[in-house]
Amino acid sequence: DQQVKQNSPSLSVQEGRISILNCDYTNSMFDYFLWYKKYPAEGPTFLISISSIKDKNEDGRFTVFLNKSAKHLSLHIVPSQPGDSAVYFCAASATQGAQKLVFGQGTRLTINP
Amino acid sequence: NAGVTQTPKFRVLKTGQSMTLLCAQDMNHEYMYWYRQDPGMGLRLIHYSVGEGTTAKGEVPDGYNVSRLKKQNFLLGLESAAPSQTSVYFCASNTGDANGEQFFGPGTRLTVL
């Protein structure tokens, strides 16, 4: 049972436009959500996070939106740059306890010049 | 700080062989984790530790053992490797504080023939 789902395996966006990556979850116990970025042959690196008490968190070009009623979150990248081309993973945790992360399958984002 | 390091980077095993993957972190983090990444499945938690001398099972623990004898090290063992354990293995750590991000190592690519 996939508790965190990223239904788009890939996304292609023109440089300078907005990239929107989506993530859905099923477990109501999740109260903290993170986005990680991964380049080939490297480990994932933390990008941005949001607590369930908020509906939006912004950091520079990156904004994460959380819709708890729909159990949906999205990552917006504006403007998109070639260096943003990577695989993006959505992850969720229930912060009580060991803070284990449950990951989505990932979305490969390609930014075209 | 080197952050999270993993040894080795690559390894090829024959079915039935054993090996140990080493993870080391120099950030004085309490919690450490082992994940595996397979195509189309994101990262899945194998085992984790919330402190020196403690370990616990994650989502996919079968065929693996772990030890955390020192706070800075987390070892993942395969006693009798199987082709289904061909994967990329990532180690991660975090402080254990609420809403703390996990820091990942660069990964170990393991092939079992």
Short mmCIF file of C-alpha atoms in Angstrom, two decimals:
data_model
loop_
_atom_site.label_atom_id
_atom_site.label_comp_id
_atom_site.label_asym_id
_atom_site.label_seq_id
_atom_site.Cartn_x
_atom_site.Cartn_y
_atom_site.Cartn_z
CA ASP A 1 0.00 0.00 0.00
CA GLN A 2 1.64 3.18 -1.24
CA GLN A 3 1.06 5.79 1.49
CA VAL A 4 2.78 8.58 -0.48
CA LYS A 5 2.23 8.82 -4.21
CA GLN A 6 3.72 10.93 -6.94
CA ASN A 7 1.65 10.08 -9.97
CA SER A 8 3.78 11.85 -12.56
CA PRO A 9 7.02 9.95 -13.26
CA SER A 10 8.33 12.81 -15.35
CA LEU A 11 7.72 16.48 -16.11
CA SER A 12 9.26 18.72 -18.77
CA VAL A 13 9.17 22.53 -18.37
CA GLN A 14 10.65 25.40 -20.31
CA GLU A 15 13.31 27.48 -18.61
CA GLY A 16 11.81 30.50 -16.86
CA ARG A 17 8.33 28.99 -16.52
CA ILE A 18 6.74 27.51 -13.42
CA SER A 19 7.29 23.86 -12.48
CA ILE A 20 4.56 22.22 -10.38
CA LEU A 21 5.21 18.84 -8.81
CA ASN A 22 2.40 17.01 -7.05
CA CYS A 23 2.18 14.52 -4.21
CA ASP A 24 -0.72 12.72 -2.52
CA TYR A 25 -0.78 10.85 0.78
CA THR A 26 -3.22 8.56 2.52
CA ASN A 27 -2.07 8.36 6.15
CA SER A 28 -3.80 10.96 8.37
CA MET A 29 -1.05 10.54 10.99
CA PHE A 30 1.49 12.29 8.76
CA ASP A 31 2.12 15.77 10.12
CA TYR A 32 5.35 16.82 8.45
CA PHE A 33 6.15 16.84 4.75
CA LEU A 34 9.42 17.32 2.94
CA TRP A 35 10.72 17.62 -0.61
CA TYR A 36 14.11 16.22 -1.55
CA LYS A 37 16.05 16.76 -4.74
CA LYS A 38 18.31 14.10 -6.18
CA TYR A 39 20.95 14.30 -8.87
CA PRO A 40 22.30 11.11 -10.50
CA ALA A 41 24.91 9.22 -8.45
CA GLU A 42 24.30 11.46 -5.41
CA GLY A 43 22.23 11.17 -2.27
CA PRO A 44 18.96 13.10 -1.87
CA THR A 45 19.34 16.63 -0.55
CA PHE A 46 16.72 18.46 1.47
CA LEU A 47 14.88 21.20 -0.38
CA ILE A 48 11.92 22.48 1.63
CA SER A 49 9.43 21.26 4.23
CA ILE A 50 6.04 22.08 5.69
CA SER A 51 4.32 21.27 8.94
CA SER A 52 0.67 20.23 8.95
CA ILE A 53 -0.23 23.36 10.92
CA LYS A 54 0.60 25.47 7.85
CA ASP A 55 -0.74 25.52 4.32
CA LYS A 56 2.18 27.24 2.63
CA ASN A 57 5.91 27.57 3.06
CA GLU A 58 8.16 29.63 0.81
CA ASP A 59 11.93 29.64 0.37
CA GLY A 60 13.24 31.71 -2.50
CA ARG A 61 12.08 30.19 -5.78
CA PHE A 62 10.51 27.21 -4.01
CA THR A 63 7.05 27.12 -2.44
CA VAL A 64 5.27 24.13 -0.98
CA PHE A 65 1.49 24.10 -0.59
CA LEU A 66 -0.39 21.70 1.66
CA ASN A 67 -4.09 20.87 1.34
CA LYS A 68 -4.85 18.65 4.33
CA SER A 69 -8.48 18.02 3.45
CA ALA A 70 -7.43 16.65 0.08
CA LYS A 71 -4.27 15.02 1.48
CA HIS A 72 -2.33 16.72 -1.27
CA LEU A 73 0.82 18.79 -1.44
CA SER A 74 2.59 20.49 -4.30
CA LEU A 75 6.00 22.04 -4.94
CA HIS A 76 6.18 25.15 -7.11
CA ILE A 77 9.47 26.28 -8.63
CA VAL A 78 9.44 29.77 -10.13
CA PRO A 79 11.27 30.59 -12.33
CA SER A 80 12.58 27.19 -13.37
CA GLN A 81 16.29 26.98 -14.14
CA PRO A 82 18.36 24.30 -15.95
CA GLY A 83 20.04 23.38 -12.64
CA ASP A 84 16.63 22.36 -11.31
CA SER A 85 16.68 19.31 -13.59
CA ALA A 86 16.71 16.38 -11.14
CA VAL A 87 14.47 13.79 -9.54
CA TYR A 88 12.22 15.23 -6.83
CA PHE A 89 10.95 13.07 -3.99
CA CYS A 90 8.06 13.91 -1.73
CA ALA A 91 8.34 12.45 1.80
CA ALA A 92 6.10 12.38 4.85
CA SER A 93 6.53 11.55 8.50
CA ALA A 94 4.65 11.35 11.76
CA THR A 95 6.95 13.39 14.00
CA GLN A 96 6.11 11.47 17.15
CA GLY A 97 8.69 8.73 17.52
CA ALA A 98 11.57 7.97 15.18
CA GLN A 99 10.58 10.42 12.41
CA LYS A 100 10.69 7.72 9.79
CA LEU A 101 10.21 9.08 6.30
CA VAL A 102 7.85 7.52 3.77
CA PHE A 103 8.83 8.49 0.24
CA GLY A 104 6.92 8.83 -2.99
CA GLN A 105 8.21 7.26 -6.19
CA GLY A 106 9.80 10.46 -7.42
CA THR A 107 9.24 12.79 -10.39
CA ARG A 108 11.99 13.44 -12.90
CA LEU A 109 11.94 17.15 -13.77
CA THR A 110 13.64 18.31 -16.96
CA ILE A 111 14.08 22.02 -17.61
CA ASN A 112 14.48 22.79 -21.29
CA PRO A 113 16.46 25.87 -22.44
CA ASN B 1 32.39 18.37 8.27
CA ALA B 2 32.18 15.42 5.90
CA GLY B 3 28.50 14.93 6.77
CA VAL B 4 27.31 11.40 6.03
CA THR B 5 29.75 9.07 4.29
CA GLN B 6 29.18 5.55 2.97
CA THR B 7 31.65 2.76 2.22
CA PRO B 8 31.96 1.22 -0.35
CA LYS B 9 30.52 3.22 -3.27
CA PHE B 10 30.11 0.15 -5.49
CA ARG B 11 30.11 -3.58 -4.91
CA VAL B 12 29.33 -6.71 -6.91
CA LEU B 13 28.47 -9.89 -5.01
CA LYS B 14 27.61 -13.41 -5.97
CA THR B 15 24.44 -14.97 -4.60
CA GLY B 16 25.06 -16.30 -1.09
CA GLN B 17 28.01 -14.04 -0.30
CA SER B 18 27.94 -11.70 2.68
CA MET B 19 29.00 -8.11 3.10
CA THR B 20 28.72 -5.10 5.39
CA LEU B 21 27.95 -1.55 4.33
CA LEU B 22 29.36 1.16 6.57
CA CYS B 23 27.73 4.50 7.27
CA ALA B 24 29.49 7.21 9.26
CA GLN B 25 28.33 10.67 10.31
CA ASP B 26 30.28 13.43 12.00
CA MET B 27 27.34 15.64 12.99
CA ASN B 28 26.73 14.01 16.39
CA HIS B 29 23.26 12.95 15.22
CA GLU B 30 21.19 10.63 17.40
CA TYR B 31 19.08 9.00 14.70
CA MET B 32 20.35 7.02 11.73
CA TYR B 33 18.55 5.20 8.92
CA TRP B 34 19.18 2.76 6.07
CA TYR B 35 17.08 3.00 2.89
CA ARG B 36 17.11 1.20 -0.42
CA GLN B 37 16.10 2.77 -3.72
CA ASP B 38 14.73 0.72 -6.55
CA PRO B 39 13.48 1.99 -9.92
CA GLY B 40 9.97 3.38 -9.73
CA MET B 41 9.66 2.76 -5.98
CA GLY B 42 11.30 5.71 -4.29
CA LEU B 43 13.27 5.07 -1.09
CA ARG B 44 12.13 2.42 1.36
CA LEU B 45 13.26 2.18 4.98
CA ILE B 46 15.18 -1.00 5.88
CA HIS B 47 16.25 -0.44 9.50
CA TYR B 48 16.79 2.54 11.74
CA SER B 49 18.35 3.52 15.07
CA VAL B 50 17.32 6.17 17.57
CA GLY B 51 20.55 6.00 19.54
CA GLU B 52 23.75 4.12 20.20
CA GLY B 53 23.04 0.46 20.95
CA THR B 54 19.45 0.56 19.62
CA THR B 55 18.04 -0.66 16.30
CA ALA B 56 14.57 -1.26 14.89
CA LYS B 57 12.97 -2.68 11.75
CA GLY B 58 11.65 -0.50 8.99
CA GLU B 59 9.41 -1.30 6.04
CA VAL B 60 11.63 -3.88 4.29
CA PRO B 61 13.96 -5.47 6.88
CA ASP B 62 14.06 -9.08 5.67
CA GLY B 63 17.53 -10.31 4.67
CA TYR B 64 19.34 -7.47 6.45
CA ASN B 65 20.83 -6.92 9.88
CA VAL B 66 22.18 -3.75 11.46
CA SER B 67 24.32 -2.64 14.36
CA ARG B 68 24.94 0.71 16.05
CA LEU B 69 27.83 0.08 18.43
CA LYS B 70 29.07 3.65 18.17
CA LYS B 71 26.94 6.77 17.85
CA GLN B 72 28.66 7.89 14.66
CA ASN B 73 28.45 4.55 12.80
CA PHE B 74 25.55 2.48 11.50
CA LEU B 75 26.36 -0.82 9.78
CA LEU B 76 24.09 -2.71 7.39
CA GLY B 77 24.82 -6.41 6.89
CA LEU B 78 23.73 -8.87 4.25
CA GLU B 79 24.38 -12.40 5.51
CA SER B 80 23.47 -14.25 2.32
CA ALA B 81 23.00 -11.92 -0.61
CA ALA B 82 20.20 -12.52 -3.12
CA PRO B 83 19.60 -10.95 -6.56
CA SER B 84 16.52 -9.19 -5.11
CA GLN B 85 18.92 -7.16 -2.96
CA THR B 86 20.42 -5.52 -6.01
CA SER B 87 19.72 -1.87 -5.29
CA VAL B 88 21.18 1.49 -4.32
CA TYR B 89 21.51 1.83 -0.56
CA PHE B 90 21.36 5.18 1.20
CA CYS B 91 22.20 6.00 4.78
CA ALA B 92 20.76 9.06 6.51
CA SER B 93 20.95 10.75 9.89
CA ASN B 94 19.21 13.48 11.83
CA THR B 95 19.33 15.11 15.22
CA GLY B 96 16.16 13.50 16.52
CA ASP B 97 14.59 16.91 17.12
CA ALA B 98 11.01 17.36 15.99
CA ASN B 99 10.71 18.32 12.31
CA GLY B 100 14.38 17.77 11.65
CA GLU B 101 15.48 17.01 8.12
CA GLN B 102 17.40 13.86 7.32
CA PHE B 103 20.86 14.20 5.80
CA PHE B 104 21.76 11.55 3.25
CA GLY B 105 25.00 9.91 2.23
CA PRO B 106 26.03 9.50 -1.43
CA GLY B 107 24.82 5.91 -1.69
CA THR B 108 26.23 2.45 -2.33
CA ARG B 109 25.36 0.67 -5.57
CA LEU B 110 25.16 -3.06 -4.94
CA THR B 111 24.74 -5.71 -7.61
CA VAL B 112 24.07 -9.33 -6.67
CA LEU B 113 24.65 -11.81 -9.47
#
